[in-house]
Structure formats: structure tokens, C-alpha cells
PDB file of C-alpha atoms in Angstrom:
ATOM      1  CA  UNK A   1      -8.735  26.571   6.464  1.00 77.00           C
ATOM      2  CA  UNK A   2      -5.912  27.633   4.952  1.00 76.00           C
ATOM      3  CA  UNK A   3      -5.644  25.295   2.017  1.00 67.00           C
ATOM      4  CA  UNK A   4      -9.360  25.703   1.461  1.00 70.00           C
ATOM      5  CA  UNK A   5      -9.026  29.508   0.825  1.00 76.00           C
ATOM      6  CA  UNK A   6      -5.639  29.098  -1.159  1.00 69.00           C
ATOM      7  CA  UNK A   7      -7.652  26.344  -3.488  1.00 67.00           C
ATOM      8  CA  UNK A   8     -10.561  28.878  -3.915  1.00 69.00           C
ATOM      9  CA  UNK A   9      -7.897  31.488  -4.720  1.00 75.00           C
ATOM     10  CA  UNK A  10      -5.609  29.596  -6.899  1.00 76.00           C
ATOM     11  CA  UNK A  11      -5.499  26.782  -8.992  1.00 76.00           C
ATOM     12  CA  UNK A  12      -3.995  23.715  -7.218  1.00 85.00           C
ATOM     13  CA  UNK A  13      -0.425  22.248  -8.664  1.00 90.00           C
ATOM     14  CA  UNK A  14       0.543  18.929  -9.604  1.00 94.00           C
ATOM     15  CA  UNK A  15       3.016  18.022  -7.173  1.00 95.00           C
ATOM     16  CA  UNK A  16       5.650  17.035  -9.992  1.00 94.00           C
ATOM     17  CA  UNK A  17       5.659  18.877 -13.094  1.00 95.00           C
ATOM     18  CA  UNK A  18       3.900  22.410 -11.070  1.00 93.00           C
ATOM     19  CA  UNK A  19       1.201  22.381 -13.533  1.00 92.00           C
ATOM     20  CA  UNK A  20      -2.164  23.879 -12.741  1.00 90.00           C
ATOM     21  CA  UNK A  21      -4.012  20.410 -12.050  1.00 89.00           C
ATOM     22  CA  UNK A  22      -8.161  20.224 -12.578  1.00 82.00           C
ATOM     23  CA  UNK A  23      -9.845  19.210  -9.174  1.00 75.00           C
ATOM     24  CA  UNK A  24     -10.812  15.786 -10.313  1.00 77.00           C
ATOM     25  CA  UNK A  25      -6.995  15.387 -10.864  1.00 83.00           C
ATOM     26  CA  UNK A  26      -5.629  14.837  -7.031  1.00 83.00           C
ATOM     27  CA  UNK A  27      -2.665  17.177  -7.408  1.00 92.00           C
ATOM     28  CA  UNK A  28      -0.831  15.152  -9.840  1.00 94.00           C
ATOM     29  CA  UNK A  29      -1.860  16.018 -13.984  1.00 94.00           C
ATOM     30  CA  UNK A  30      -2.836  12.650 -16.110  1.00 92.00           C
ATOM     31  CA  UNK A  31       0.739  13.858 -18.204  1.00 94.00           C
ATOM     32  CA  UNK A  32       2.859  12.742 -15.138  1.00 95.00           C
ATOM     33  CA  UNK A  33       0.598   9.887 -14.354  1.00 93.00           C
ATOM     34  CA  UNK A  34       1.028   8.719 -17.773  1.00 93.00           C
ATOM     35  CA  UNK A  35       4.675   8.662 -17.377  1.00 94.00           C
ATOM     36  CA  UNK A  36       4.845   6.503 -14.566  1.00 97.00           C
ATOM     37  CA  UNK A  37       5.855   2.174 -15.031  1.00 97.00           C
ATOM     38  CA  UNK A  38       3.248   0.255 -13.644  1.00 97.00           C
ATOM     39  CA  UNK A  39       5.237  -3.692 -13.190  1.00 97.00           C
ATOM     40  CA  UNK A  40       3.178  -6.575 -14.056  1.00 95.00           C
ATOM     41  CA  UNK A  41       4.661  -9.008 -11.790  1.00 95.00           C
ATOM     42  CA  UNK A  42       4.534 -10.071  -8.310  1.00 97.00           C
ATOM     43  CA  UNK A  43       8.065  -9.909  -6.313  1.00 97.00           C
ATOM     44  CA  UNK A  44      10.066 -11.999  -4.248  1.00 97.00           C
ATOM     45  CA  UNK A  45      10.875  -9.917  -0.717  1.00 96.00           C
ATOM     46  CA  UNK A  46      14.008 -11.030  -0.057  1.00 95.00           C
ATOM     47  CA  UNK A  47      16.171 -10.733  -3.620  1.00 95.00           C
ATOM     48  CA  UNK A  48      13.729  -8.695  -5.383  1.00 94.00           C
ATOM     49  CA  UNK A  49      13.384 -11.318  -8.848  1.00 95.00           C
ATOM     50  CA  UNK A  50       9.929 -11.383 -10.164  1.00 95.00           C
ATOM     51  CA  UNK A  51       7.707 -14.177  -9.890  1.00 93.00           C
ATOM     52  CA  UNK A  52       6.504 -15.481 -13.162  1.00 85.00           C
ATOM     53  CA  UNK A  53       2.661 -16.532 -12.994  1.00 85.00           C
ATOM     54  CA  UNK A  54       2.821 -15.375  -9.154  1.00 84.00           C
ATOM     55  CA  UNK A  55       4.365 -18.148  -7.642  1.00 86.00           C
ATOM     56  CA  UNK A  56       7.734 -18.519  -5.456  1.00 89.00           C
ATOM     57  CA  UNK A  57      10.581 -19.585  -7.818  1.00 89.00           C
ATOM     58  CA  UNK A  58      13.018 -19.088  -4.807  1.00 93.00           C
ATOM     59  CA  UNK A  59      13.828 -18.046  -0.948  1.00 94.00           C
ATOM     60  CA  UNK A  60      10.515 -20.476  -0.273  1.00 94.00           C
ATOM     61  CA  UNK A  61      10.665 -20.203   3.357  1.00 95.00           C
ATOM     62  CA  UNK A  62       9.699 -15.868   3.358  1.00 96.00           C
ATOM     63  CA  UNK A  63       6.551 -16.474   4.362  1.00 96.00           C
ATOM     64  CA  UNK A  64       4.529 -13.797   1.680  1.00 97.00           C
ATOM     65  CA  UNK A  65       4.808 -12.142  -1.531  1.00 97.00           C
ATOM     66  CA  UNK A  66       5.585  -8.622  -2.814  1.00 98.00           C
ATOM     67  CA  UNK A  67       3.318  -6.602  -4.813  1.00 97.00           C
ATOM     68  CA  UNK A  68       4.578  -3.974  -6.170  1.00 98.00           C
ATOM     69  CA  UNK A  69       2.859  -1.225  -8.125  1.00 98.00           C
ATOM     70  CA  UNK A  70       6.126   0.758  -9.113  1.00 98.00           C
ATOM     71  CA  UNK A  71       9.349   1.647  -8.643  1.00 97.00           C
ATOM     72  CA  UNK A  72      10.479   4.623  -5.930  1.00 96.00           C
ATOM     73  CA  UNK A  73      13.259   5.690  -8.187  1.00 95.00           C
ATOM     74  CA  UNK A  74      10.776   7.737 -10.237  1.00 96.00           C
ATOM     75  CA  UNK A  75      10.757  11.011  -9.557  1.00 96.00           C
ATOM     76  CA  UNK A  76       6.819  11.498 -10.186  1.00 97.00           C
ATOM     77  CA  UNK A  77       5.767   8.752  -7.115  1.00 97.00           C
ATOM     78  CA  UNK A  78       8.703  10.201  -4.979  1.00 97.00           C
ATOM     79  CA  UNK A  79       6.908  13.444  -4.924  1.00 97.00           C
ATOM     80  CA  UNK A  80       2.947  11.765  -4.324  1.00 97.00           C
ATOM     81  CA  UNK A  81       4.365  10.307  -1.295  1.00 96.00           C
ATOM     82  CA  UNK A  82       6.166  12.777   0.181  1.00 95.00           C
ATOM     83  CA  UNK A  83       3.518  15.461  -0.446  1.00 95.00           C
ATOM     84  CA  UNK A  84       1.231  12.875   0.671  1.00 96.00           C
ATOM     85  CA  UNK A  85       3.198  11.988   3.969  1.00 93.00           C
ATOM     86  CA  UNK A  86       5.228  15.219   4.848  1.00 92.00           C
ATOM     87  CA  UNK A  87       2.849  18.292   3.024  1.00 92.00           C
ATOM     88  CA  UNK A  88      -0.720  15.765   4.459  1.00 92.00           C
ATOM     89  CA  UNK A  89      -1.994  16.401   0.776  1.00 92.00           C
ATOM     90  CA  UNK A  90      -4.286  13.841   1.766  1.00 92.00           C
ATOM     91  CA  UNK A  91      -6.422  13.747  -1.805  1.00 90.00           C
ATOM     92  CA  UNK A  92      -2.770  12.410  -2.973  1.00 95.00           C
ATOM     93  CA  UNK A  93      -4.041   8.994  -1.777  1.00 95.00           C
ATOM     94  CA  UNK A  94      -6.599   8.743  -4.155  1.00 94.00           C
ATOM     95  CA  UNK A  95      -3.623   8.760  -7.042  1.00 95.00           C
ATOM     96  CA  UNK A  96      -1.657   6.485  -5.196  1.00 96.00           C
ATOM     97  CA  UNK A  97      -4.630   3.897  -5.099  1.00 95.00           C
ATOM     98  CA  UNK A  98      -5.222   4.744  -9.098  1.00 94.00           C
ATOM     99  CA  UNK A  99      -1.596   3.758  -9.620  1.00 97.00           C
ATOM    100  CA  UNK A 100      -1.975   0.141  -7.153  1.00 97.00           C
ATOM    101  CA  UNK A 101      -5.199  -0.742  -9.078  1.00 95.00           C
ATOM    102  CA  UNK A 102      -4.075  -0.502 -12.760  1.00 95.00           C
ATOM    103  CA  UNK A 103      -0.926  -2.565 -11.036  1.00 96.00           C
ATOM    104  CA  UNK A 104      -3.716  -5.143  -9.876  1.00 95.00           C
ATOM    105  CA  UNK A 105      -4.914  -5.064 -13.220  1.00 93.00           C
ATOM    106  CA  UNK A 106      -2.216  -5.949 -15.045  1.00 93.00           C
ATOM    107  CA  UNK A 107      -1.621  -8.678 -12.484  1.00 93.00           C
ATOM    108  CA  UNK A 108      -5.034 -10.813 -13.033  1.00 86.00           C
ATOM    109  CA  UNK A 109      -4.789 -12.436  -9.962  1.00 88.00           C
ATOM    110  CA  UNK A 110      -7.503 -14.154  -8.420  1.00 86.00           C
ATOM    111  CA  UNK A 111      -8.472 -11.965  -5.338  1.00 87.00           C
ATOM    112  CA  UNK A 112     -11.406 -13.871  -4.021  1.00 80.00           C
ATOM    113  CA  UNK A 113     -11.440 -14.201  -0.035  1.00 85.00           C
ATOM    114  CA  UNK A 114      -9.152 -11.752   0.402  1.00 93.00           C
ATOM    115  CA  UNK A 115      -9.193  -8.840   2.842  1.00 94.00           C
ATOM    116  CA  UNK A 116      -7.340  -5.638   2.839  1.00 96.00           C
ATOM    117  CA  UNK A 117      -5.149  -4.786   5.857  1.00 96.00           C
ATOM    118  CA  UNK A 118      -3.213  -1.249   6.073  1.00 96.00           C
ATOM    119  CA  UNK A 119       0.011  -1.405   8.006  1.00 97.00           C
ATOM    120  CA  UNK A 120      -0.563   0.937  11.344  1.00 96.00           C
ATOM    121  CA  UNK A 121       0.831   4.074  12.306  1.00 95.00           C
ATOM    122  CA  UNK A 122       1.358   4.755  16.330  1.00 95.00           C
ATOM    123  CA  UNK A 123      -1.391   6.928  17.950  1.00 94.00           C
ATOM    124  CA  UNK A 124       0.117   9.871  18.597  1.00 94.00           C
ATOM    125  CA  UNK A 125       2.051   9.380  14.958  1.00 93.00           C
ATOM    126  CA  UNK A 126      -1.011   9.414  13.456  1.00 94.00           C
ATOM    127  CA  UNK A 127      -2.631  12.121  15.598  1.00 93.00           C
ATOM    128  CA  UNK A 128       0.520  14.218  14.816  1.00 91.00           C
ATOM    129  CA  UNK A 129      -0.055  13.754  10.662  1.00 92.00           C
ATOM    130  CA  UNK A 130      -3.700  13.711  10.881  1.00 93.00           C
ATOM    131  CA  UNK A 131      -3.836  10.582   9.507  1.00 95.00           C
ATOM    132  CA  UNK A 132      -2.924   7.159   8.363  1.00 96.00           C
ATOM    133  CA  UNK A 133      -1.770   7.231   4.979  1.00 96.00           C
ATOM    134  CA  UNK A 134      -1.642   3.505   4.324  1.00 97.00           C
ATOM    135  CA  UNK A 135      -4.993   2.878   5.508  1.00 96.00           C
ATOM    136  CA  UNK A 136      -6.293   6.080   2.396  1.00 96.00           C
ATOM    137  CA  UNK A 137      -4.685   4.059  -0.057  1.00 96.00           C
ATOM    138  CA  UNK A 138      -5.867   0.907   1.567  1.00 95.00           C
ATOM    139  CA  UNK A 139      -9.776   2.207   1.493  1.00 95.00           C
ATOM    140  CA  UNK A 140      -8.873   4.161  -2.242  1.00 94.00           C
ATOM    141  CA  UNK A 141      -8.572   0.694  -3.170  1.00 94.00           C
ATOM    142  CA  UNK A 142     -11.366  -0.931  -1.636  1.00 92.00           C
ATOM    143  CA  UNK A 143     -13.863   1.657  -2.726  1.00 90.00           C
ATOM    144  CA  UNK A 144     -12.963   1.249  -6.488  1.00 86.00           C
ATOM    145  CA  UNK A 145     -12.124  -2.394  -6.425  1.00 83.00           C
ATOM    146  CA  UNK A 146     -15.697  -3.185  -7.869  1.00 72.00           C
ATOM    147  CA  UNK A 147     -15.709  -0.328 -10.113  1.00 61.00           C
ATOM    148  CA  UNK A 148     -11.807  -1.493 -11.660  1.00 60.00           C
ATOM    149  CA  UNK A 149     -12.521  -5.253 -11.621  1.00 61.00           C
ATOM    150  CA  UNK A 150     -15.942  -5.358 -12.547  1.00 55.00           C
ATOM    151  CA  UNK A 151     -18.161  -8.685 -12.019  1.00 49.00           C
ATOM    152  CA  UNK A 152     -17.585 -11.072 -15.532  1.00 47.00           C
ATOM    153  CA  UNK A 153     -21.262 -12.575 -16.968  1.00 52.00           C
ATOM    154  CA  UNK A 154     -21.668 -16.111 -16.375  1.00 48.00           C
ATOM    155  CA  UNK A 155     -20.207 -18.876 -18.565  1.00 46.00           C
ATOM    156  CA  UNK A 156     -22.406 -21.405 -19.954  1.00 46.00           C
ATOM    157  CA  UNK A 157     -22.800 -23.995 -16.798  1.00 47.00           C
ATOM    158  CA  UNK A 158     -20.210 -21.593 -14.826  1.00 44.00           C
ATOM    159  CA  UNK A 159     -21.622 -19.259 -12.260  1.00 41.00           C
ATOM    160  CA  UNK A 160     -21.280 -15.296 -12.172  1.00 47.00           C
ATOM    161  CA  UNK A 161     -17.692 -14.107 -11.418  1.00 45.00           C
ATOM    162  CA  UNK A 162     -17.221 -13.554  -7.523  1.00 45.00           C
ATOM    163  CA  UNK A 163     -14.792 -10.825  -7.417  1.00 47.00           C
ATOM    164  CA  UNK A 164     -16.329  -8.228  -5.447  1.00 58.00           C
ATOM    165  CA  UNK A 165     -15.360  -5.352  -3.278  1.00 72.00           C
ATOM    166  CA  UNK A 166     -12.719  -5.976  -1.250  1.00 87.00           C
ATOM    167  CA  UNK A 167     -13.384  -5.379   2.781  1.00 89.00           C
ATOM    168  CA  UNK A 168     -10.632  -3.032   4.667  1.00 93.00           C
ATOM    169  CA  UNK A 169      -9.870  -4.581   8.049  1.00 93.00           C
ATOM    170  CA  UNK A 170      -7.740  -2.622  10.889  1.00 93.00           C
ATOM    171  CA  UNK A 171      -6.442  -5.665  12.213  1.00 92.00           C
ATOM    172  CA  UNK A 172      -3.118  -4.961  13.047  1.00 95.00           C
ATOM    173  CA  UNK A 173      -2.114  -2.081  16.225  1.00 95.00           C
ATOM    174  CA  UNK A 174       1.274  -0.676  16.360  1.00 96.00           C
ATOM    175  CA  UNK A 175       1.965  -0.730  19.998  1.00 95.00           C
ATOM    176  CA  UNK A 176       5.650   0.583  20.063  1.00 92.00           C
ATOM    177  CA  UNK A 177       6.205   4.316  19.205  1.00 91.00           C
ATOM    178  CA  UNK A 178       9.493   3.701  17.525  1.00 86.00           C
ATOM    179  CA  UNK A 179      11.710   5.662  15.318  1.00 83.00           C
ATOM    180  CA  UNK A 180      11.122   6.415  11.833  1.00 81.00           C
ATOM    181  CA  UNK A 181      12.376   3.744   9.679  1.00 83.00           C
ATOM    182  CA  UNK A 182      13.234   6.029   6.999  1.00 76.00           C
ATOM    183  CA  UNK A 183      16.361   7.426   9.339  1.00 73.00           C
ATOM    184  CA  UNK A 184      17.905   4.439   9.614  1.00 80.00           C
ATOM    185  CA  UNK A 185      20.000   3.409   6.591  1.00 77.00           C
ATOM    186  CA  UNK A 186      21.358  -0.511   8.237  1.00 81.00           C
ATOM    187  CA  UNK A 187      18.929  -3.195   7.714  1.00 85.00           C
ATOM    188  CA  UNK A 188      20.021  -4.347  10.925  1.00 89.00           C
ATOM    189  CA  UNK A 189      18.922  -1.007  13.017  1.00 90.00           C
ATOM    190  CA  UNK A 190      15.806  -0.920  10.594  1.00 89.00           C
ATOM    191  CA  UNK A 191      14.789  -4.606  12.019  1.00 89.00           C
ATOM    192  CA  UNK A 192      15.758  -4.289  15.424  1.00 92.00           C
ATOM    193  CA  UNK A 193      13.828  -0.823  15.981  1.00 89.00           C
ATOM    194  CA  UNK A 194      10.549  -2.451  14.351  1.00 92.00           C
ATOM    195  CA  UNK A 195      10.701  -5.341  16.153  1.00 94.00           C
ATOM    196  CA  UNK A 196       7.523  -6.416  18.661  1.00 95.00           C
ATOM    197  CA  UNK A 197       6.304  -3.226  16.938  1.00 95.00           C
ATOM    198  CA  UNK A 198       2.510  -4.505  16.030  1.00 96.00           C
ATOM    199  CA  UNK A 199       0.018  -6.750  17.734  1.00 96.00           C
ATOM    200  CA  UNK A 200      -2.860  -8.712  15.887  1.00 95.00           C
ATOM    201  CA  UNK A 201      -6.244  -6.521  17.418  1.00 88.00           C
ATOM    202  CA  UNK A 202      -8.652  -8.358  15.859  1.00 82.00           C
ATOM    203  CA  UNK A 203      -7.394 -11.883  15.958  1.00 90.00           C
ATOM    204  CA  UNK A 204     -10.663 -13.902  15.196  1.00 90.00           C
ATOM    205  CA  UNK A 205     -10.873 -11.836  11.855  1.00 90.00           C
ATOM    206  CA  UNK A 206      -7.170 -12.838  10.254  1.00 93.00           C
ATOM    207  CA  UNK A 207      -7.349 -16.460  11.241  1.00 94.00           C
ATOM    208  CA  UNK A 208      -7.578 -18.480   7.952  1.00 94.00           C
ATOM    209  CA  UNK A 209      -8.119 -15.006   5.928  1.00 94.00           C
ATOM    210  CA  UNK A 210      -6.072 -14.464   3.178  1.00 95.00           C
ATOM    211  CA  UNK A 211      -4.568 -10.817   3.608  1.00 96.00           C
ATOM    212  CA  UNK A 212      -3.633  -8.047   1.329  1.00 97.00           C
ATOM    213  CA  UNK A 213      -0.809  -5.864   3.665  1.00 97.00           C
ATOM    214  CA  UNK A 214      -1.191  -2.240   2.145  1.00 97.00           C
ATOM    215  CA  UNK A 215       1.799   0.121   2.800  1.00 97.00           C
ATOM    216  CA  UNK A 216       3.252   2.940   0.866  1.00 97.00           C
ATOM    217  CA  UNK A 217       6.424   1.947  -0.084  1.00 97.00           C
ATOM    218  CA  UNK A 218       8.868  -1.131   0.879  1.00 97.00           C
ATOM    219  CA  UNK A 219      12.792  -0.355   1.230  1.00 94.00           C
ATOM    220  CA  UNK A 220      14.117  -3.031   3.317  1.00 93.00           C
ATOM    221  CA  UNK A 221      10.866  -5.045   3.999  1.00 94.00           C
ATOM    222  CA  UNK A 222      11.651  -4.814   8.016  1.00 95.00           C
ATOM    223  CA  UNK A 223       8.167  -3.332   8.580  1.00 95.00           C
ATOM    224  CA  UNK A 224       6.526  -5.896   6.395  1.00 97.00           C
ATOM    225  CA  UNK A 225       8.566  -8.720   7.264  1.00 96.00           C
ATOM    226  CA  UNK A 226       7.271  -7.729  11.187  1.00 97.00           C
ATOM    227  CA  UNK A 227       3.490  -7.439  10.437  1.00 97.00           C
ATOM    228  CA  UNK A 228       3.841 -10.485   8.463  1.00 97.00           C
ATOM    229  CA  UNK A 229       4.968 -12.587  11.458  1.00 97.00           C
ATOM    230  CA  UNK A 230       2.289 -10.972  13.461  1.00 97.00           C
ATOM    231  CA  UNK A 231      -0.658 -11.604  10.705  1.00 97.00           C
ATOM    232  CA  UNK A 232       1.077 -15.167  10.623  1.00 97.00           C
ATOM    233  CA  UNK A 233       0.992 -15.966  14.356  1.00 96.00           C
ATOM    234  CA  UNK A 234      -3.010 -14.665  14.833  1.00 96.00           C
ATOM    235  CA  UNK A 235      -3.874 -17.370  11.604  1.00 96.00           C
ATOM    236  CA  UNK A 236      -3.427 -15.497   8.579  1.00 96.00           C
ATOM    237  CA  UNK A 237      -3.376 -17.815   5.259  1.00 95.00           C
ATOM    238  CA  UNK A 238      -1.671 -16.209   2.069  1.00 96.00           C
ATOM    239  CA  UNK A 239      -0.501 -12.791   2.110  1.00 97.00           C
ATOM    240  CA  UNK A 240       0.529 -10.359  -0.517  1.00 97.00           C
ATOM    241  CA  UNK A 241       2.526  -7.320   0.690  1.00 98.00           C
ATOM    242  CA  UNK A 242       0.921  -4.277  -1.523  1.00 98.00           C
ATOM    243  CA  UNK A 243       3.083  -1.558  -2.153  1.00 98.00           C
ATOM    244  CA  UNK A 244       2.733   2.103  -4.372  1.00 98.00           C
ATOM    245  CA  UNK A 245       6.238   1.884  -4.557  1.00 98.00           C
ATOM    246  CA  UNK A 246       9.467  -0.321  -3.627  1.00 97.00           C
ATOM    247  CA  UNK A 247      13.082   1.014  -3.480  1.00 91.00           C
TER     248      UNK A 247
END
């Protein structure tokens, strides 16, 4: 109620430059958008090198790929997520998915059969924030998916293009209500407080799927590295860890 009558009463601010923002803008202005460096490259998880024509080149045995729209050293996607996870500017989510899609886009992968999976908050987490923020960018993507990548006419004796929207699926459940990862600076303490964090809910629907694993940012991959080996163990195929941002 109280952002409602503060909107009617004031303009709303971009949450970087303070800017009056338009409402179709999502609290950041298209001048700090613009600024922002969307990559063009997958990543490898473990050392961070890019992966020409998105395939491994090294550290083989990491069992997925990082996607990576941006970097979290600019000061412009620092402030979308924390306004986004700490001030629950939930519309924020809808720039954060604009920023993951032109990342897809420069990518060109091929994204048939794939379904989108947001990494889980805890229950009373989430009831304590209101909501999931992973899973907003997660269904930000899926809803303009068709709209970004649209369907390519038919080549002579080739059929229609099959890219089509992309299904979210809440497969994973965090079952541990552990500490927030962003406290702990050791990779170590980071890996051993996630651990036999999530469980695979919906087993039948990630065996021999492949998965896109939507988060908001990736700083030491512990999180990612854990729902991975979950997603892994229930039957997953391929999976691309999706990220706004990694550190």
C-alpha cells in the first residue's frame, strides 16, 4: 500500500542513476541499461575462461556450463539486484530477464528441449521476502522467450524453426534453511553450508531433460555446483547454469 500511494504521488527512480524512470521502464532508465556489457560467450565454472562456440575447452569433468549475462562488478546490475533482493522491487525482475535474453541472443544457441529451472529459496526465506527472485527472472524469461527468439520461416525442404517458449519447471526444493551464502567469504564454508541443501521434487520431469538453472548471480558456484549434482542424480541431461550476473 505504501509503494502504491508513493508511485501515484511521485515519479518512480531508476535504482542507479536516481532518474525519474517512465512506468514501462522497471525502475532502471534505458540510459543505464544501455551502459551495461552483455558477454557473448558461455563460461567455464571452475576457472572462469570462455568457451569458444559453447563447448568445454577444459576442467571436462564439471559436469555443466556457465551462462553468464554480465559481470557483478558493474555498478548498474549491483543495484537491480540488491533493490530487487533487499528493497523486494519486484518489477526489477523484469530488467534482469531483459538483460539474460539479449545475453541469449547474442549467444545463438540452440535451445530446443530445454526447460527452465529457478534455483529455490527455503519456505520461510521466501515467505520472509515475499518471493522467489530467481524463479521472476526465470518466468521474465520464459514469457518473452517467443517474443525475443521468434519462430524462423521454413527453408526450402527444411521444416519451420522449433524454438518455442520455453516451459518453467519448479523442480528442485531447498530442504535445508541454511545461512546466507553471501556472509560467508571461504569457498570452503560457502560449500559445506549448501551442502544436501536441495532435493529433486519432481524427479520424473528432469530425467533426460536438458535444464536451464536460473539464479541471480554466481560468486563461488557452491549453490550451483549443489543443484547441479541434485538435477544430475534425478536424470538431468545437459545443463547450462544462467546467471544476470557472475562475480
Amino acid at each position: 500500500i505504501k509503494n502504491f500511494v508513493l508511485d501515484a504521488l511521485f515519479s518512480p527512480l531508476c535504482v542507479s542513476c536516481r532518474k525519474a524512470v517512465g512506468p514501462a521502464e522497471n525502475f532502471v532508465c534505458s540510459d543505464c541499461l544501455g551502459k551495461i556489457k552483455v558477454n557473448n560467450s558461455l563460461f567455464c565454472p571452475v576457472c572462469r575462461a570462455r568457451v569458444p562456440e559453447n563447448k568445454k575447452i577444459c576442467h571436462f569433468d564439471c559436469p555443466y556450463l556457465l551462462g553468464a549475462a554480465t559481470d557483478y562488478g558493474d555498478a548498474v546490475i549491483q543495484n537491480i539486484i540488491h533493490f530487487l533482493k533487499y528493497k523486494k522491487i519486484k518489477s526489477l525482475s523484469a530488467a534482469a530477464g531483459e538483460i539474460v535474453l539479449n545475453y541469449l541472443k547474442n549467444l545463438n544457441l540452440n535451445l530446443d528441449n530445454f526447460m527452465i529451472v529457478p534455483v529455490p529459496l527455503h519456505k520461510r526465506k521466501e515467505f520472509s521476502r515475499g518471493f522467489n527472485q530467481s524463479r521472476l527472472i526465470a518466468e521474465n524469461i520464459s514469457n518473452k522467450f517467443d517474443l525475443s527468439f521468434p519462430r524462423l520461416p521454413a527453408q526450402a525442404g527444411k521444416r519451420e524453426s522449433s524454438v518455442f517458449q520455453i516451459p518453467v519447471c519448479c523442480a528442485l526444493k531447498r530442504i535445508k534453511n541454511n545461512k546466507q551464502q553471501a556472509g560467508l567469504k571461504d569457498y570452503d564454508k560457502r560449500k559445506e553450508n549448501i551442502k544436501d541443501c536441495f532435493a529433486a521434487e519432481k524427479p520424473a520431469e528432469i530425467s533426460g531433460k536438458n535444464i536451464i538453472l536460473v539464479d541471480d548471480v554466481f560468486t563461488s558456484g557452491a549453490t550451483m555446483t549443489e543443484a547441479v549434482k541434485v538435477l544430475k542424480k534425478a536424470g538431468a541431461r545437459k545443463i547450462i547454469a544462467l546467471v544476470v550476473a557472475k562475480a
